[in-house]
Coordinates of C-alpha atoms in Angstrom, one line a residue:
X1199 CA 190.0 -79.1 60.1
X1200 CA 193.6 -79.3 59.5
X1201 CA 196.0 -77.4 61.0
X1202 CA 195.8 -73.4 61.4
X1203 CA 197.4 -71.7 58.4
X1204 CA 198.9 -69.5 60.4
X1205 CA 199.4 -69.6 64.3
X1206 CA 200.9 -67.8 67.4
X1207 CA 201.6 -69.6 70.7
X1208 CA 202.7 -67.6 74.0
X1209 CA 204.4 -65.1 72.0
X1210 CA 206.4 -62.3 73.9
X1211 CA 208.1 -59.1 72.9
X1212 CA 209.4 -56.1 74.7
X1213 CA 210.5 -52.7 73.8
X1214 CA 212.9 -51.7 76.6
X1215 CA 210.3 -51.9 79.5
X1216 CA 207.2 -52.1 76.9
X1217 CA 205.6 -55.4 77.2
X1218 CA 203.9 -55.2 73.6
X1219 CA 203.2 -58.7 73.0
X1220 CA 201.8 -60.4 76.5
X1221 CA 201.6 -64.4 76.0
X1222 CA 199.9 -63.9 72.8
X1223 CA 197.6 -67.1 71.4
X1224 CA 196.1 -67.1 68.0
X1225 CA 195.7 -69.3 65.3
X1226 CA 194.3 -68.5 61.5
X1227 CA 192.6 -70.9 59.1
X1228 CA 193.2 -71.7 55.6
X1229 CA 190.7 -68.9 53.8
X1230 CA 189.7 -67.3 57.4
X1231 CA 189.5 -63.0 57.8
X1232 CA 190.8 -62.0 60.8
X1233 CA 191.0 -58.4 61.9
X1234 CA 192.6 -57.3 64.8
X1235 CA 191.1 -54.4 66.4
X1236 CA 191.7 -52.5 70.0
X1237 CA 193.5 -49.1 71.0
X1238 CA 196.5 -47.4 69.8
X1239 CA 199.8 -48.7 71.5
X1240 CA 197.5 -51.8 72.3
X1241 CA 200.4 -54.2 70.4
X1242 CA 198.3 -54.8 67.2
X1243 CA 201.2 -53.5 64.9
X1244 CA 203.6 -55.3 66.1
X1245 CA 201.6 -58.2 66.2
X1246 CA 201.2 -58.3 62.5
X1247 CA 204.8 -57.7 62.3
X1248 CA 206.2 -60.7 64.3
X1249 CA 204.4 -63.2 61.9
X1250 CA 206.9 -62.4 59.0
X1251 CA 209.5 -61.8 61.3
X1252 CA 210.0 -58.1 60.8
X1253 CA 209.9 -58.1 64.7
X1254 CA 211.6 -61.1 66.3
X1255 CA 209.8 -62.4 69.5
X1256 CA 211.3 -63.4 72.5
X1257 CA 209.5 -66.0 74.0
X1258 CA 206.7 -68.9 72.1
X1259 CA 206.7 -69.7 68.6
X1260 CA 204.7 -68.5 65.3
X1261 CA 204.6 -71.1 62.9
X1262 CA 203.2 -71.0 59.3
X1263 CA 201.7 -73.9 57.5
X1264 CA 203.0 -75.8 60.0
X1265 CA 206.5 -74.7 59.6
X1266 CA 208.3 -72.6 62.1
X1267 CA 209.4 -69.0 61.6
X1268 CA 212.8 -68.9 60.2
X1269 CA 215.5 -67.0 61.7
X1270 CA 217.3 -65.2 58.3
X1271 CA 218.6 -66.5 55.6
X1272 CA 216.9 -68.2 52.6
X1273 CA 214.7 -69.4 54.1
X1274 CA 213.1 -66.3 56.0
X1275 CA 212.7 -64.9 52.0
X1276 CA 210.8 -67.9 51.0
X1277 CA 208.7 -67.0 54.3
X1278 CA 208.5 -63.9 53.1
X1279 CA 207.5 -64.5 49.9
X1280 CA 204.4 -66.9 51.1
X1281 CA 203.3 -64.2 53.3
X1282 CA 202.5 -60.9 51.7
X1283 CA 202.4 -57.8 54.1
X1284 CA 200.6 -54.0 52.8
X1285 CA 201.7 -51.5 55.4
X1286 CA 200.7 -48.0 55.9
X1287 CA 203.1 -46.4 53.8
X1288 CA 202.6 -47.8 50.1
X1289 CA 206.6 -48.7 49.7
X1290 CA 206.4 -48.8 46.3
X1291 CA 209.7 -48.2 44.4
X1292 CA 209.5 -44.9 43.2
X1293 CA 211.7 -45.1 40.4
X1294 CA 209.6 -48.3 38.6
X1295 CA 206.4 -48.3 37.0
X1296 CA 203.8 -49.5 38.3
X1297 CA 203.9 -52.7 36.5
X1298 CA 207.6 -53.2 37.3
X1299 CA 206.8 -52.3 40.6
X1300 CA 204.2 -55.7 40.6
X1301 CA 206.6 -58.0 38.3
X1302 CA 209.9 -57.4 39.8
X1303 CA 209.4 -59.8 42.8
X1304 CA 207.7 -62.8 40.8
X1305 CA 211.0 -62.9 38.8
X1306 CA 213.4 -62.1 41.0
X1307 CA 211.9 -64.5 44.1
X1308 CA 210.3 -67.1 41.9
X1309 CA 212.1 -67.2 38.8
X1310 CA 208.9 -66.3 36.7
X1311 CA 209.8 -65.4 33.1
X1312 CA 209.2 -61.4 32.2
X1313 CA 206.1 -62.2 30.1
X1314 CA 204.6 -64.4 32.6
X1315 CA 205.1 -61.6 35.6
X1316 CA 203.3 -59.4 33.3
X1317 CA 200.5 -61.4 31.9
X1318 CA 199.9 -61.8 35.6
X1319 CA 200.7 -58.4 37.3
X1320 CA 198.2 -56.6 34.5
X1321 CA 195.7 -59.6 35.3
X1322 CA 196.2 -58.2 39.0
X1323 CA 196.2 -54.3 37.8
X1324 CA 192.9 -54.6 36.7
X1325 CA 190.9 -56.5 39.9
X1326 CA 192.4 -54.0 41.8
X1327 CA 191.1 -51.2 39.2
X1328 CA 194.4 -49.6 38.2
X1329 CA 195.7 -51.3 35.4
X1330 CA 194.8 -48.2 33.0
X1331 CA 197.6 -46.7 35.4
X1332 CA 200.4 -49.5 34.4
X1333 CA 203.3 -47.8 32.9
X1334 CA 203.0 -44.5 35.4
X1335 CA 205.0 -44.2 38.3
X1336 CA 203.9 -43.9 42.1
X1337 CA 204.2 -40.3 41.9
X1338 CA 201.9 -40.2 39.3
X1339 CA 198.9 -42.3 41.1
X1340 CA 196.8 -41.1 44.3
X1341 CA 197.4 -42.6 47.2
X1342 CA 194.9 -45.0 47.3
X1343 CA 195.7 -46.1 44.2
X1344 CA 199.2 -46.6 44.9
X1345 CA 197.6 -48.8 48.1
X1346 CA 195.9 -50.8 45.5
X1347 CA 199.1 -51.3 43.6
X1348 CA 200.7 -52.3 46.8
X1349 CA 198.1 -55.0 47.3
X1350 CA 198.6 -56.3 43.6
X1351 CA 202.1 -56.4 44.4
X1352 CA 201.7 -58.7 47.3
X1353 CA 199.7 -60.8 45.3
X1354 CA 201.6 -61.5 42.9
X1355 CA 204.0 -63.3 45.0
X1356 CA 200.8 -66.0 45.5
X1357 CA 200.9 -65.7 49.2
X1358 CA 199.9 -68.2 51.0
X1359 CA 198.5 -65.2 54.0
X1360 CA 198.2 -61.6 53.6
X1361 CA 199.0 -59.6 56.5
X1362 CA 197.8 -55.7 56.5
X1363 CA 198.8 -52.9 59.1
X1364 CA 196.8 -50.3 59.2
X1365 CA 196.7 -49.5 55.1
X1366 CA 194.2 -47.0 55.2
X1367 CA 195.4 -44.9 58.1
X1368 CA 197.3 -42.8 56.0
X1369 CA 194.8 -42.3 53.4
X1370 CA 192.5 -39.6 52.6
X1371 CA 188.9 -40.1 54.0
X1372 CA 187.5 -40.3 50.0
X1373 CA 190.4 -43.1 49.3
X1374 CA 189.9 -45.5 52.3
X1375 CA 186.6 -47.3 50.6
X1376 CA 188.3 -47.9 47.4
X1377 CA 191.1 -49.5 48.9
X1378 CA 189.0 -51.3 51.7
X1379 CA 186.6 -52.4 48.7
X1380 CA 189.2 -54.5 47.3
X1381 CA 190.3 -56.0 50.7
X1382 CA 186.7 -57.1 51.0
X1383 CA 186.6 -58.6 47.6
X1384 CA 190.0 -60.3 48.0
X1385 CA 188.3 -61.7 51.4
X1386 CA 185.2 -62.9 49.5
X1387 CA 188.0 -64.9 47.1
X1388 CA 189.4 -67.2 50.4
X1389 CA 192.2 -65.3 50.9
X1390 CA 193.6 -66.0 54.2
X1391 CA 193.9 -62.4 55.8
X1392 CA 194.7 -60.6 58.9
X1393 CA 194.3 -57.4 58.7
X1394 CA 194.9 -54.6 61.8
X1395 CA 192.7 -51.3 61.2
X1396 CA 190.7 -49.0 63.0
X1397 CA 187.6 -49.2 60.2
X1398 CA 185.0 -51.2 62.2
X1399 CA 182.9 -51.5 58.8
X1400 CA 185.2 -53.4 57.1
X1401 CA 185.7 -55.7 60.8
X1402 CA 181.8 -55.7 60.5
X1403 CA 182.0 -57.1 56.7
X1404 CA 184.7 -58.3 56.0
X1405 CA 185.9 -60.0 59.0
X1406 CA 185.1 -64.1 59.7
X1407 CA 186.6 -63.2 63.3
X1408 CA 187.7 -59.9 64.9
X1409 CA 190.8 -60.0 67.8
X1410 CA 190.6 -57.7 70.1
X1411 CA 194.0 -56.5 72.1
X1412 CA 194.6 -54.1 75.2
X1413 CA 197.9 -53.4 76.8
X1414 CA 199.6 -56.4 74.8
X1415 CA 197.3 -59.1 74.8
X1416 CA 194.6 -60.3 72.8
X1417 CA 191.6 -59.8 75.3
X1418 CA 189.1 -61.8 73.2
X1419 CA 187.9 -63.3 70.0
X1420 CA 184.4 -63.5 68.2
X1421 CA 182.4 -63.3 65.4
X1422 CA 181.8 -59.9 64.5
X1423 CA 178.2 -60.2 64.9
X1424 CA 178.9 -61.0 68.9
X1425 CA 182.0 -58.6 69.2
X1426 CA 179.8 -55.5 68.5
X1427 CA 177.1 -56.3 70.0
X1428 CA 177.8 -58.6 72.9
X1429 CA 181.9 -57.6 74.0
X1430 CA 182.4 -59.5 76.9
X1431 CA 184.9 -58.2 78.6
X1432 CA 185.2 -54.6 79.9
X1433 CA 187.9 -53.4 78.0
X1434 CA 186.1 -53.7 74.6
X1435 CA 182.9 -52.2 76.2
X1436 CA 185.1 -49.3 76.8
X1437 CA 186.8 -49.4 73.4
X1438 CA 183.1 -49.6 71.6
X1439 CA 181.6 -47.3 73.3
X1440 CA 184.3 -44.5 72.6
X1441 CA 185.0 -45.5 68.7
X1442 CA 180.8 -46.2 68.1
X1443 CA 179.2 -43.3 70.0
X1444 CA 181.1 -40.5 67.2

């Protein structure tokens, strides 16, 4: 193996008092699913948000592809750019269409020509089922289709890691598979994901590796198989047995 695509060393953050991030390690392969599981307030968030720096850390370092995170600057776009990032809330420009929505980064951060960005953003539309929806506007599309959009948007960028936080917590139950069904076909494509949710199903699927955190720190790692069934450590046992026994 080469080196990890993405990965975390003793990473530290605070909030005031909060010690969200406690000497976090973890590293991410080219083409490896992880999702990062655990409690609310358990860090996981803010976790996904360090790696593209929309939380700075305080202590350790996050490199990708074997560079280090950039500070600002240039730089931190092109970062940006090679890491895409769905949130919760679809942050889709409300006054675009959905194809401009999906084009307008391509050729404003990497100089793609118009017809180029949407040759590819309707090629992107369509895996992700909406491209019938193309010239509407946000407003116009459920929620999660405007998720879906929101992936195709991060696509298009040709990220090099996709990072998602929580994007089906704000969802209606009846939208969450449609927009967890493309996460798990974009994982079957080698993507290299990492993906923080509370849907154990898709962790079950999807996931080549599930990270579990507590309290700030990643308590352990498995394979899916052995996380559910075999935790190790008591925290997850207690975790498990609270989210499984509903």
């Amino acid at each position: 193996m080469g080196e990890p695509l993405v990965a975390l060393a003793g990473v530290n953050k605070h909030f005031g008092d909060l010690h969200v991030l406690q000497d976090v390690d973890l590293t991410v392969d080219t083409a490896e699913v992880v999702v990062v599981i655990g409690p609310s307030g358990s860090g996981k968030s803010t976790l996904c948000r360090t790696i593209n720096r929309l939380e700075t850390i305080e202590s350790g370092s996050i490199t990708i592809d074997g560079q280090p995170l950039p500070e600002e600057g240039k730089a931190l776009a092109r970062l940006r750019a090679d890491v895409g990032m769905v949130f919760q809330s679809f942050n889709l420009f409300s006054h675009k269409t959905i194809l401009e929505n999906v084009t307008l980064g391509p050729m404003k951060a990497r100089g793609v020509k118009k017809a180029a960005a949407q040759d590819r953003a309707m090629e992107l539309l369509e895996r992700v089922g909406v491209a019938h929806q193309a010239r509407k506007y946000p407003a116009q599309l459920s929620g999660g289709q405007q998720q879906r959009v929101a992936i195709a948007r991060s696509l298009a960028m040709e990220p090099k890691v996709m990072l998602f936080d929580e994007p089906t917590s704000a969802l209606d139950p009846e939208m969450i598979n449609e927009v967890l069904d493309v996460m798990t076909q974009l994982a079957s494509t080698g993507m290299t994901m990492i993906v923080v949710t509370h849907e154990m199903g898709f962790a079950r699927k999807a996931a080549d590796r599930v990270a579990f955190m507590a309290d700030g720190q990643l308590i352990e790692q498995a394979t899916p198989e052995e996380f559910f069934t075999h935790p190790r450590s008591d925290r997850a046992k207690d975790f498990l047995g609270k989210i499984l026994t509903h």
